[in-house]
XYZ file of C-alpha atoms in Angstrom:
597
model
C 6.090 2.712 17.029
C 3.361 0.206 17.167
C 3.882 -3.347 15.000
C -0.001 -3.679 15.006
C -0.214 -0.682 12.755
C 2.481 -1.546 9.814
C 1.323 -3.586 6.579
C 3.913 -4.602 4.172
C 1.977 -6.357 0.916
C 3.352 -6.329 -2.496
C 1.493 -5.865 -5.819
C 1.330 -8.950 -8.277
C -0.341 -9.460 -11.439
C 0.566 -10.609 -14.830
C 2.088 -8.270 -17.243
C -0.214 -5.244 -18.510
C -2.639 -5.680 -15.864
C -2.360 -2.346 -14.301
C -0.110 -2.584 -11.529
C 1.773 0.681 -11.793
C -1.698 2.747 -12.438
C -2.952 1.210 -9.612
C 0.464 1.451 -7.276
C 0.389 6.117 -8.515
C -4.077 6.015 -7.785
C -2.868 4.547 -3.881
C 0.041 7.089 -3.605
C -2.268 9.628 -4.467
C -4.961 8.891 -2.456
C -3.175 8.363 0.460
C -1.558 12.149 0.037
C 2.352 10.163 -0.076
C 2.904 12.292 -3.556
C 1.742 15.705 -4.475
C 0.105 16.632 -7.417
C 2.878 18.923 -8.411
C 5.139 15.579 -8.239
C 2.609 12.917 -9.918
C 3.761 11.627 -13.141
C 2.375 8.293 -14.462
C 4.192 5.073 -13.582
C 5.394 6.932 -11.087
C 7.202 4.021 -9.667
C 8.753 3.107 -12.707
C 11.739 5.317 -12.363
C 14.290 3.758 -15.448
C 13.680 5.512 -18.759
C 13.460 1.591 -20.173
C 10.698 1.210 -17.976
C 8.602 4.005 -19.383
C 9.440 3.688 -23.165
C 8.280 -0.122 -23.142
C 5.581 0.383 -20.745
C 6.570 -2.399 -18.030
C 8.443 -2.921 -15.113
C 11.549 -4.184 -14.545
C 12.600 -3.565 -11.363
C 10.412 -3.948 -8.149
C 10.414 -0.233 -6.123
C 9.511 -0.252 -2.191
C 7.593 2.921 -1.077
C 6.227 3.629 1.906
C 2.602 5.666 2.901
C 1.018 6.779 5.850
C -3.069 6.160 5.776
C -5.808 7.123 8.347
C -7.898 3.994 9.122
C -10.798 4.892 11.795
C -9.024 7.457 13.231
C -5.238 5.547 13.797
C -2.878 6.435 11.533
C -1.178 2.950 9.568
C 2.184 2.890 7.838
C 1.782 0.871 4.539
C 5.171 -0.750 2.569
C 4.229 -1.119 -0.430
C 6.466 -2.965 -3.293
C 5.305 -2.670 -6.990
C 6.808 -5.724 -8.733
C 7.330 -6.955 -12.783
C 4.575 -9.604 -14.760
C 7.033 -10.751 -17.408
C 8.344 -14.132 -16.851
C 11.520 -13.111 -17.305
C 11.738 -10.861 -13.895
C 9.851 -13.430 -11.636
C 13.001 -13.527 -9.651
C 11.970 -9.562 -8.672
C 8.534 -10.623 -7.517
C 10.364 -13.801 -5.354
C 12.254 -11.250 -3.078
C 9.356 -9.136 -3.034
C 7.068 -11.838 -1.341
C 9.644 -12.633 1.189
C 9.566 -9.399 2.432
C 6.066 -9.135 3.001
C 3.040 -10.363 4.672
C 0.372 -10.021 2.047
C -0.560 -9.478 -1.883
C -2.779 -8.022 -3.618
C -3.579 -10.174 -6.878
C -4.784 -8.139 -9.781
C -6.463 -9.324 -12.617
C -7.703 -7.313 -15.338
C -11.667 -7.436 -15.602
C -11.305 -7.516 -19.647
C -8.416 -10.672 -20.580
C -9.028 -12.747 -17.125
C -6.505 -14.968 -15.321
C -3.326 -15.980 -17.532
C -0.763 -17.795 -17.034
C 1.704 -15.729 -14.921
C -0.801 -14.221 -12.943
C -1.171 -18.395 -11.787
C 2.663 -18.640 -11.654
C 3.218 -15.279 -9.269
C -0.014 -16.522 -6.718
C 1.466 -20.250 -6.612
C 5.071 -17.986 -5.336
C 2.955 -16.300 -3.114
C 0.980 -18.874 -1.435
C 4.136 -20.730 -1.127
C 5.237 -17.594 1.148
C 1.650 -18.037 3.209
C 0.905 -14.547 2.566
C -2.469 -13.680 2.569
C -4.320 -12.721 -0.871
C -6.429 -9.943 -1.443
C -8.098 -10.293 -4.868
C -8.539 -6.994 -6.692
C -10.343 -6.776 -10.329
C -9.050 -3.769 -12.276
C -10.084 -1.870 -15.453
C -13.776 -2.421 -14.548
C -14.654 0.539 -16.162
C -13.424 -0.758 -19.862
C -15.672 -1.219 -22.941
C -15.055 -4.942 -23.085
C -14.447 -6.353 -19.277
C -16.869 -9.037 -17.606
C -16.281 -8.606 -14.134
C -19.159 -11.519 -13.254
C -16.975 -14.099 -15.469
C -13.617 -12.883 -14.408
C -14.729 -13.047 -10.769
C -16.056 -17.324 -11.159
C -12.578 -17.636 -12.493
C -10.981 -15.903 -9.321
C -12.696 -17.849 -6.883
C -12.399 -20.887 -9.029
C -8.605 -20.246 -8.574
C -8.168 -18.900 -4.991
C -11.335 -20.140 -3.004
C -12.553 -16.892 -2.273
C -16.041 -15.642 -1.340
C -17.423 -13.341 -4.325
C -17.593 -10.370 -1.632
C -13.926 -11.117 -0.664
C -13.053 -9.737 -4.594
C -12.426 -5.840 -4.709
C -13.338 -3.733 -7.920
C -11.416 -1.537 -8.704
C -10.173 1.028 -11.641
C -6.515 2.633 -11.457
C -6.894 5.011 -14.244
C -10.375 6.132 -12.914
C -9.748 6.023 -9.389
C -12.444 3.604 -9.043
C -12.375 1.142 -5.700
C -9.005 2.474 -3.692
C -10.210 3.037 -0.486
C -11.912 -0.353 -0.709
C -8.545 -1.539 -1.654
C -6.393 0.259 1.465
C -9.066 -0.777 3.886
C -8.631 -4.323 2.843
C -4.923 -4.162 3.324
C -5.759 -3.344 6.778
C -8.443 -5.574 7.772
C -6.976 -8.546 6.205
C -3.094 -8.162 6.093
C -1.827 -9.478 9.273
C 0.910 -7.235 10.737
C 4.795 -8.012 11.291
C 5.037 -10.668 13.649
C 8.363 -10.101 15.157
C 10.270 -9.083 18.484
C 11.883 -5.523 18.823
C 13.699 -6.504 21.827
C 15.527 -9.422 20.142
C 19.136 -9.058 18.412
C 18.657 -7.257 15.215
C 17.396 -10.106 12.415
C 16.862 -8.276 8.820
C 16.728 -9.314 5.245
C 18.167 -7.487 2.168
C 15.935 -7.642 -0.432
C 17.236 -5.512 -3.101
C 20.154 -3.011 -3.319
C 21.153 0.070 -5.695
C 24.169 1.517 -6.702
C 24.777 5.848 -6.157
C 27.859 7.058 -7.415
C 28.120 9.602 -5.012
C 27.446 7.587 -1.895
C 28.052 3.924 -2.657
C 25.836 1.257 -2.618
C 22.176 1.697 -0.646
C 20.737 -1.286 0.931
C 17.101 -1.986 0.460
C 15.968 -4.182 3.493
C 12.803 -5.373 5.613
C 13.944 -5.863 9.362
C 12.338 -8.922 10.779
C 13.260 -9.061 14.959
C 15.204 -6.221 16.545
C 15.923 -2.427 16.227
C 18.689 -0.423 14.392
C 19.948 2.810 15.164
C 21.715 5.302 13.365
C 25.629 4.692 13.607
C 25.207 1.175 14.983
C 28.526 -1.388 14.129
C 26.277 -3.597 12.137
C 27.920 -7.346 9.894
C 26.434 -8.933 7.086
C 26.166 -12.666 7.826
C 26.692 -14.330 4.596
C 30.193 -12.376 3.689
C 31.178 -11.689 7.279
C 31.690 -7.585 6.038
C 31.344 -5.024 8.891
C 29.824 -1.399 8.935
C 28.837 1.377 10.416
C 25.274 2.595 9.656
C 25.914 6.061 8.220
C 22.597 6.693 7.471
C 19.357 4.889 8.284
C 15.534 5.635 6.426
C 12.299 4.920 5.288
C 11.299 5.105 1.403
C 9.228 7.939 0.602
C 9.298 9.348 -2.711
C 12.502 10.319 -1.440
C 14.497 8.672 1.302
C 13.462 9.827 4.924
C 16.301 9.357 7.249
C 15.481 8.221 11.018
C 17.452 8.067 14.315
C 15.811 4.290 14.483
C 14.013 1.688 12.879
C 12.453 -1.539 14.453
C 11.012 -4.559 13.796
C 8.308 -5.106 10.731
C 9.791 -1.895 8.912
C 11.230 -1.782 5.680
C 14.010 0.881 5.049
C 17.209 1.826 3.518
C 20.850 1.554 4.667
C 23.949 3.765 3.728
C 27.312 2.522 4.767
C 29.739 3.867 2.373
C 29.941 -0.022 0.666
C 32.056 0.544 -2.498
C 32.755 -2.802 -3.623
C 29.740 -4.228 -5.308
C 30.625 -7.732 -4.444
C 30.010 -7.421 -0.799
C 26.229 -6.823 -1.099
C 24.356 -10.337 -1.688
C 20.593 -9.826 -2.264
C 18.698 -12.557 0.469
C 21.822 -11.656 3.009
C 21.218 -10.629 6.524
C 21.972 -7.803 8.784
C 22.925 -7.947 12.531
C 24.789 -6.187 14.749
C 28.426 -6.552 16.111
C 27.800 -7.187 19.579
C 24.992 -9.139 19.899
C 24.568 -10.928 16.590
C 21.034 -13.015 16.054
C 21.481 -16.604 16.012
C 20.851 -17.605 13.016
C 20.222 -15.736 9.486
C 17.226 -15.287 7.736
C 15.940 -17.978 5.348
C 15.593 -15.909 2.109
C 14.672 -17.079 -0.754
C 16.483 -19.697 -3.358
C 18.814 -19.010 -5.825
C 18.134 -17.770 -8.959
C 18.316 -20.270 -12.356
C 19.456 -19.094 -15.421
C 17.940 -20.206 -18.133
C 19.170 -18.581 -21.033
C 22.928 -18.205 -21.451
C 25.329 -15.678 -23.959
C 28.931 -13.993 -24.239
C 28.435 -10.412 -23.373
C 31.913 -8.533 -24.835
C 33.266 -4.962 -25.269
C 33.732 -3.427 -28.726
C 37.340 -2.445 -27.520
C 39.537 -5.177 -25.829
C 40.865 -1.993 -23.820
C 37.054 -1.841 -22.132
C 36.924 -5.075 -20.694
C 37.700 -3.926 -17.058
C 35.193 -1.358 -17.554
C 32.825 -3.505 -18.593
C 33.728 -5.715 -15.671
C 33.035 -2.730 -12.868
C 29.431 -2.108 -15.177
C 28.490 -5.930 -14.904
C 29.330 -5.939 -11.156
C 27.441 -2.284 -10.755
C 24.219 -3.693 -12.631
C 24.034 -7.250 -10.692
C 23.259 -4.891 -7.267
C 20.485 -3.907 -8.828
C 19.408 -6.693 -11.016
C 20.355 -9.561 -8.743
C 19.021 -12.563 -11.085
C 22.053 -11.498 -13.198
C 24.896 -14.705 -13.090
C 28.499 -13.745 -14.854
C 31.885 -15.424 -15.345
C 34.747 -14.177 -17.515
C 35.746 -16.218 -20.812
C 37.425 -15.880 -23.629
C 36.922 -15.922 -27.737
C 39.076 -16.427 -30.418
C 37.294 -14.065 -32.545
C 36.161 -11.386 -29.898
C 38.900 -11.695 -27.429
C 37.742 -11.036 -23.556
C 34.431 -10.996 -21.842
C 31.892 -12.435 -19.958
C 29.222 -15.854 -20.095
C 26.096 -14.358 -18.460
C 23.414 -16.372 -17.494
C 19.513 -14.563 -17.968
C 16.664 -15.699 -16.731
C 15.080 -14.956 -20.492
C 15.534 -13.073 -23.762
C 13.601 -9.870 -22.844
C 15.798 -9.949 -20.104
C 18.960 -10.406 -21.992
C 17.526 -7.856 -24.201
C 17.272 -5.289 -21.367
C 20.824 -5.978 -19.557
C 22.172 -4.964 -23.273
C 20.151 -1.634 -22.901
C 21.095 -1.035 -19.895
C 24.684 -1.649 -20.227
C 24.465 0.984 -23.000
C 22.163 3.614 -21.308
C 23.553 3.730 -17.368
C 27.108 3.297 -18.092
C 27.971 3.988 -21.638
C 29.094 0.517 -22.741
C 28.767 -0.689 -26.485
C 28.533 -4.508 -26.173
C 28.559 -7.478 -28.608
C 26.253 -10.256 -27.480
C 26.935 -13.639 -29.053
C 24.564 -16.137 -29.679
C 22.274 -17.260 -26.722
C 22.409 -20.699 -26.180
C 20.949 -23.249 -22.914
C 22.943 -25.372 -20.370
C 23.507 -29.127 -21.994
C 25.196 -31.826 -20.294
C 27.611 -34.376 -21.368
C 27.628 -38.213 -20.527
C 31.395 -38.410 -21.000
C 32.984 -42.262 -21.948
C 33.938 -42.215 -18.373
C 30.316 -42.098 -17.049
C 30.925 -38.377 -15.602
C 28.543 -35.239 -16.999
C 30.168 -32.660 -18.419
C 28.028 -29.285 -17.925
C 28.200 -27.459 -22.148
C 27.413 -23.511 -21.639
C 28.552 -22.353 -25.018
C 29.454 -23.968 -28.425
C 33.211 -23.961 -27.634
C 32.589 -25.994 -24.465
C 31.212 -28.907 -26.793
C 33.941 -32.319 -26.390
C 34.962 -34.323 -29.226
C 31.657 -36.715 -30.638
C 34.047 -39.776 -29.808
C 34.827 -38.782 -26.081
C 30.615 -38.696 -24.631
C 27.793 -41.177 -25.247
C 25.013 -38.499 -25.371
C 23.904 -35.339 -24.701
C 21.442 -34.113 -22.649
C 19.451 -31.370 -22.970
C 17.204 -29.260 -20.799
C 13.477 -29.740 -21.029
C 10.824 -27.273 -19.209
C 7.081 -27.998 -18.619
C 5.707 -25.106 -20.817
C 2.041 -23.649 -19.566
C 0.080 -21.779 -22.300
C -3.444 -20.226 -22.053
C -5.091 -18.590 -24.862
C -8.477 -17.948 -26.218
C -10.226 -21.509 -27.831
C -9.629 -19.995 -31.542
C -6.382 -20.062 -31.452
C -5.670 -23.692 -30.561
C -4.883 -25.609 -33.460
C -2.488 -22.616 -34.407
C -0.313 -22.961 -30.808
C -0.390 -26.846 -31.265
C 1.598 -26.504 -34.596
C 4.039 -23.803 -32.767
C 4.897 -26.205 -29.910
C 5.154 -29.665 -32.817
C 7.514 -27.512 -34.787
C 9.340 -26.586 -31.408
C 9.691 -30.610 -30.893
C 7.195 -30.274 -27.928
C 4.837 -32.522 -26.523
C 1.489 -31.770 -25.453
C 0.636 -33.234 -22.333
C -3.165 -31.793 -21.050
C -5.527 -29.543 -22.521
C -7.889 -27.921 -20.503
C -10.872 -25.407 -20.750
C -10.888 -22.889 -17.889
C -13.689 -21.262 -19.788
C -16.061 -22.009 -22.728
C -13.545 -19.564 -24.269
C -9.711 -19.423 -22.585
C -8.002 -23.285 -23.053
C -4.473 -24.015 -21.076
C -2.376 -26.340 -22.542
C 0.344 -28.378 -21.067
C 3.598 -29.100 -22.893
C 6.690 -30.771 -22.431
C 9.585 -28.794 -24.697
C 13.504 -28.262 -24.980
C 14.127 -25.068 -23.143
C 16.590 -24.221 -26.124
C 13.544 -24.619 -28.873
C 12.133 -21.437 -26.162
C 15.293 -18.980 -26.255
C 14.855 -18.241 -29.631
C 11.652 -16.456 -31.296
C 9.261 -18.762 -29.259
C 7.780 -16.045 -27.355
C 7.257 -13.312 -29.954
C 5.828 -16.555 -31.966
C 3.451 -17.614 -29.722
C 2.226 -13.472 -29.385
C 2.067 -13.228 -33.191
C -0.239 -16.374 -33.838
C -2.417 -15.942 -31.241
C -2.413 -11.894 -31.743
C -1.175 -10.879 -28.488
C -3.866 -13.020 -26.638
C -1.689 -15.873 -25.478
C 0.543 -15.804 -22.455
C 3.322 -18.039 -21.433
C 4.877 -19.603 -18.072
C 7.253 -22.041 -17.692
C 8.843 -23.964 -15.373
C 12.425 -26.480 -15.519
C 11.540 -30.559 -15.353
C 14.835 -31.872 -15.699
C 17.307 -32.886 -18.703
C 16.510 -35.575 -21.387
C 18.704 -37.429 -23.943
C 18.819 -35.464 -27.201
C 20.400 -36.002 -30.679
C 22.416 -32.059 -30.460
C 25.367 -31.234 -32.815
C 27.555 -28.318 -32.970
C 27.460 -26.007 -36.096
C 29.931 -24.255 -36.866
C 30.473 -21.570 -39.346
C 32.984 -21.085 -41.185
C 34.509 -17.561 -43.070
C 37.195 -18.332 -45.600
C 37.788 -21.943 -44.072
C 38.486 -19.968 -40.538
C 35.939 -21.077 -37.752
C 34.350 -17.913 -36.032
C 33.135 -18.983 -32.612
C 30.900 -16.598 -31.575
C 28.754 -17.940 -34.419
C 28.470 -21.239 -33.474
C 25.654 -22.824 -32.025
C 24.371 -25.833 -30.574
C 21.067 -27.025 -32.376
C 19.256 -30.520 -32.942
C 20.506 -32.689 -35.687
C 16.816 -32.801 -37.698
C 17.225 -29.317 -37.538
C 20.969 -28.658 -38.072
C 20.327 -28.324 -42.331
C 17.792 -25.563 -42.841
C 19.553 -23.777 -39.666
C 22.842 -24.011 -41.573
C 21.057 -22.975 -44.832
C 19.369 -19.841 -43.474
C 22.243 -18.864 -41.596
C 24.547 -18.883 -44.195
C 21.807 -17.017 -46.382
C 21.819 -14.481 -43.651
C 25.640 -13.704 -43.151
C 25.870 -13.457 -46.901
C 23.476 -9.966 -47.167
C 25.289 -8.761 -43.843
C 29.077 -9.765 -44.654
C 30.594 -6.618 -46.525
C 31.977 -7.536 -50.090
C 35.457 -7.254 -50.345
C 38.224 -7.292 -52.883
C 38.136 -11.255 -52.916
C 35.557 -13.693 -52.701
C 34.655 -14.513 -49.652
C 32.792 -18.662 -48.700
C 30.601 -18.407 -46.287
C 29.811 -22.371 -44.688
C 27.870 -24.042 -42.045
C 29.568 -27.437 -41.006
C 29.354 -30.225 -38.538
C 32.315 -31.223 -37.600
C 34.376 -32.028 -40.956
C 30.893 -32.091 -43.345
C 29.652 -28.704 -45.054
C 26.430 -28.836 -44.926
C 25.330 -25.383 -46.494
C 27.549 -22.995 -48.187
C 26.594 -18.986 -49.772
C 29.350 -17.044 -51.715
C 29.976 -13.124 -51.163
C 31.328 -11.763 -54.729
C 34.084 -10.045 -54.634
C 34.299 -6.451 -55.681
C 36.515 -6.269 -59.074
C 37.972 -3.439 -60.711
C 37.733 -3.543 -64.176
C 41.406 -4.385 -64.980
C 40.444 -4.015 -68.679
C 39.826 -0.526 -69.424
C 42.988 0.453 -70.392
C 43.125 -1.872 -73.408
C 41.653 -0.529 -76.089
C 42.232 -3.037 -79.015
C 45.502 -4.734 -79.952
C 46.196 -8.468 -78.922
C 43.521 -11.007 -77.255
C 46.561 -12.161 -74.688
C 47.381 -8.662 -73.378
C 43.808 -8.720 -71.864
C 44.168 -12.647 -70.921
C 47.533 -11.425 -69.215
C 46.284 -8.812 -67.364
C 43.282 -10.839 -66.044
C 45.531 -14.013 -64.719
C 47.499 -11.256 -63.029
C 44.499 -10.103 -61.308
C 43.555 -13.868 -60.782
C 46.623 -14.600 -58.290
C 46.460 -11.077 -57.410
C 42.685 -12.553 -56.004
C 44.093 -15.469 -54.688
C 46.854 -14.237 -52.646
C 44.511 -11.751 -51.020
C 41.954 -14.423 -49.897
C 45.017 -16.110 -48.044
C 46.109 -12.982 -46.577
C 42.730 -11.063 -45.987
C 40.893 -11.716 -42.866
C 37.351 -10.817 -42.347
C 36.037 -7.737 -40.478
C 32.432 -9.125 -39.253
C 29.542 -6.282 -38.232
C 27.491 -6.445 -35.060
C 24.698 -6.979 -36.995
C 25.780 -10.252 -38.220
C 26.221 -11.603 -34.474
C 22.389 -10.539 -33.627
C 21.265 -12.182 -37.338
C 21.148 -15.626 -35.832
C 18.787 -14.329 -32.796
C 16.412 -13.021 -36.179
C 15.965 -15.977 -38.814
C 12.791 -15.950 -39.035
């Protein structure tokens, strides 16, 4: 096999941009899938994926394409826009050589189609720029285009347009990959050097290894070692990605395939690891690509106690395939065992929950996301804070620190003064303002990643209707006046409904919350206090009524003090309850706080 005739380039764009279409119009054309077979988002294989319209998880596919009479095998990987799956798109572009950068012709550059090219670059691949939906109503390909070369430094005829839902441009697009894509530079007679990039877990065959192999060749049944954990295997089966797998006897340098070694423990596949063989190992591994940082952290339990092994083997199942997933186990007073899970996001905290509940049946209570703070302790050392509980005494640390991100937003000039307010009321700072355009602004902002968890995205969508997009990026951690608030059902603290929050803002959070809980908390026979509180000081307090049975309705007439009697028994009947009765608390209650509006 010939290394001057394989491409590997990955698809990246920002969300909505027409990846997918694009990704099914080259599979088509280049006869990899049938027409009995095509489906739309072909790639997009998770039922999640379909209903919501996006991709989550980046899928490798190979196709075979006649270029001036020589046949060329193409890899190509179809990756997520969100901001919350960026990690997917990092491991993409380390397994390839080039990218194709699509922008839609009708909303122009934003923000993480910037982010994903700056990742890209970084890798030196080379860029192909492609304009898609040129055949829409409202795209300007001639203004779109100055803002491509503005970005990348391209020549006007180096920009491809293109359509994926009309077919539009595709050969234009494949012959590009080939002209300007360098091939694999590698050596097939060197010890075997490849990179796992992404990994799946079969229930019938254990866990499949998705890799790219960088110097050497592998053969079926080869005694191969993961370098990073030291495991050994035999290569059961060897292949190349097709729409289904296509095993081979041998695979060399520049390919990208998939590996079957009958791996049943999950924890022995590390995404960025690298492959060699027994007997003559490569000297050194792979540099892949750096580790992933949570950003968003919450307490992911079972519904049953009884589950929480389950739930373990689900969590360890799920981070194969989802490998910007962190988890430890912890513990709650109020909901017993489970796990801290760092996300790189809420849509992406949002999907894990799915997820957990679709591919392996388990019901889940998520607790209140919350950021990493850190602790100056009394004795000069930082303390890292990843939940509420974590939170030391106020007399045993100086200050706390909190995490601050430099926020990029660009939206249409209109809707300005509107995403100014947002990012004041978020305690943000603007730092640069800039017009791209006479119409598309990007502003600059430093902000407290923990004012972002909440509604900040859907926020930011809503005032500028759908027109703004977001990127961020971590800066470092700033002093910051944060309390804990606690509430509080009949005097008893529940933890999982704590949160950390900024003092100016501890009141109204308090207020609403407590608000909240009181529609959601079921009435029962006693009264039940619902309070937020810092420390010792209530700061907000709601009341559920209890439910009373009229005690009354027997007495019909006779003496004032039979009724008075039968009330004051009721009274300490009341009383004695509310000492006695604990609380049952619904999901929904635990999911209110991610919801004040």
């Amino acid at each position: 096999m010939d290394m001057q005739r394989i491409r590997n380039f990955c698809i990246i764009a920002h969300i909505d941009h027409g990846k997918s279409t694009l990704a099914d119009r080259l599979l088509q054309f280049t006869n990899t899938v049938s027409d009995r077979e095509m489906q739309d988002q072909l790639l997009d294989n998770m039922d999640l994926e379909r209903e919501r319209g996006i991709t989550i998880k980046s899928h490798a596919i190979q196709m075979k394409y006649n270029y001036k009479g020589e046949e060329y095998t193409l890899n190509l990987i179809d990756t997520p826009g969100h901001v919350d799956f960026s990690y997917e798109v990092s491991r993409s572009i380390a397994a390839c050589e080039g990218a194709l950068l699509i922008v839609d012709a009708s909303q122009g550059i934003e923000a993480q189609t910037i982010s994903n090219l700056y990742l890209a670059i970084g890798h030196d691949l080379e860029i192909i720029p492609v304009l898609n939906k040129i055949d829409l109503p409202g795209a300007d390909p001639e203004v779109v285009a100055d803002e491509v070369i503005e970005l990348i430094g391209c020549d006007r005829e180096d920009i491809v347009l293109a359509s994926g839902k009309e077919g539009i441009g595709i050969e234009d697009i494949l012959n590009a990959v080939i002209e300007k894509i360098p091939a694999p530079k590698g050596n097939i007679d060197s010890p075997l050097q490849a990179m796992i990039f992404d990994s799946v877990y079969n229930s019938f065959r254990g866990v499949e290894v998705i890799f790219r192999i960088f110097n050497g060749t592998i053969n079926k049944g080869d005694k191969i070692k993961f370098v990073n954990t030291g495991k050994e295997y035999f290569a059961d089966e060897i292949g190349i990605l097709g729409i289904n797998q296509i095993p081979q006897q041998t695979m060399y340098a520049g390919n990208v395939g998939y590996l079957i070694s009958g791996i049943k423990v999950a924890k022995e596949v590390k995404v960025g690891d690298t492959i060699t063989h027994v007997k003559n190992p490569c000297s050194e591994s792979i540099k892949g690509f750096e580790n992933v940082k949570p950003m968003v952290f919450a307490g992911i339990y079972p519904v049953e106690t009884t589950e929480f092994e389950e739930l373990r083997a689900s969590m360890e199942k799920l981070q194969l395939n989802d490998a910007s997933l962190v988890w430890e186990p912890e513990t709650s007073a109020a909901l017993g065992f489970g796990f801290r899970c760092g996300f790189l996001g809420m849509l992406h905290m949002e999907i894990i929950q799915e997820r957990l509940e679709r591919e392996f049946d388990m019901t889940v209570i998520t607790t209140v996301p919350s950021v990493q703070f850190k602790a100056l302790m009394n004795n000069n050392e930082y303390k890292l804070i990843n939940a509420p509980s974590d939170m030391p005494d106020p007399t045993l640390f100086k200050h706390i620190e909190e995490p601050y991100v430099k926020a990029i937003i660009i939206t249409a000039a209109e809707f300005v003064g509107p995403v100014i307010q947002l990012c004041m009321d978020k305690r943000g700072l603007i730092k640069n303002q800039v017009y791209l355009t006479s119409d598309r602004v990007e502003l600059s902002f430093d902000m407290p990643l923990a004012e972002i968890v909440f509604d900040f995205f859907d926020r930011l969508k809503t005032i500028s209707r759908g027109y703004a997009s977001l990127d961020y990026e971590m800066i470092g951690f700033k002093q910051s006046q944060m309390v804990r608030l606690d509430v509080m059902l009949n005097g008893e603290i529940v933890d999982a409904l704590s949160a950390i929050v900024h003092r100016d803002k501890a009141y109204e959070w308090g207020r609403r919350l407590c608000e909240k809980l009181r529609e959601l908390v079921p009435r029962q026979m006693f009264e039940i206090a619902i309070q937020a509180a810092i420390g010792a000081k209530i700061i907000a307090r709601e009341t559920v009524k209890a439910m009373r049975k009229n005690v009354l309705a027997k007495c019909y007439g006779g003496d004032i003090s039979r009724k008075r009697k039968l009330l004051e028994k009721q009274k300490k009947g009341k009383k004695r309850m509310r000492q006695v009765g604990n609380v049952e608390i619904p999901q929904e209650a635990f999911m209110a706080v991610l919801k004040l509006d």
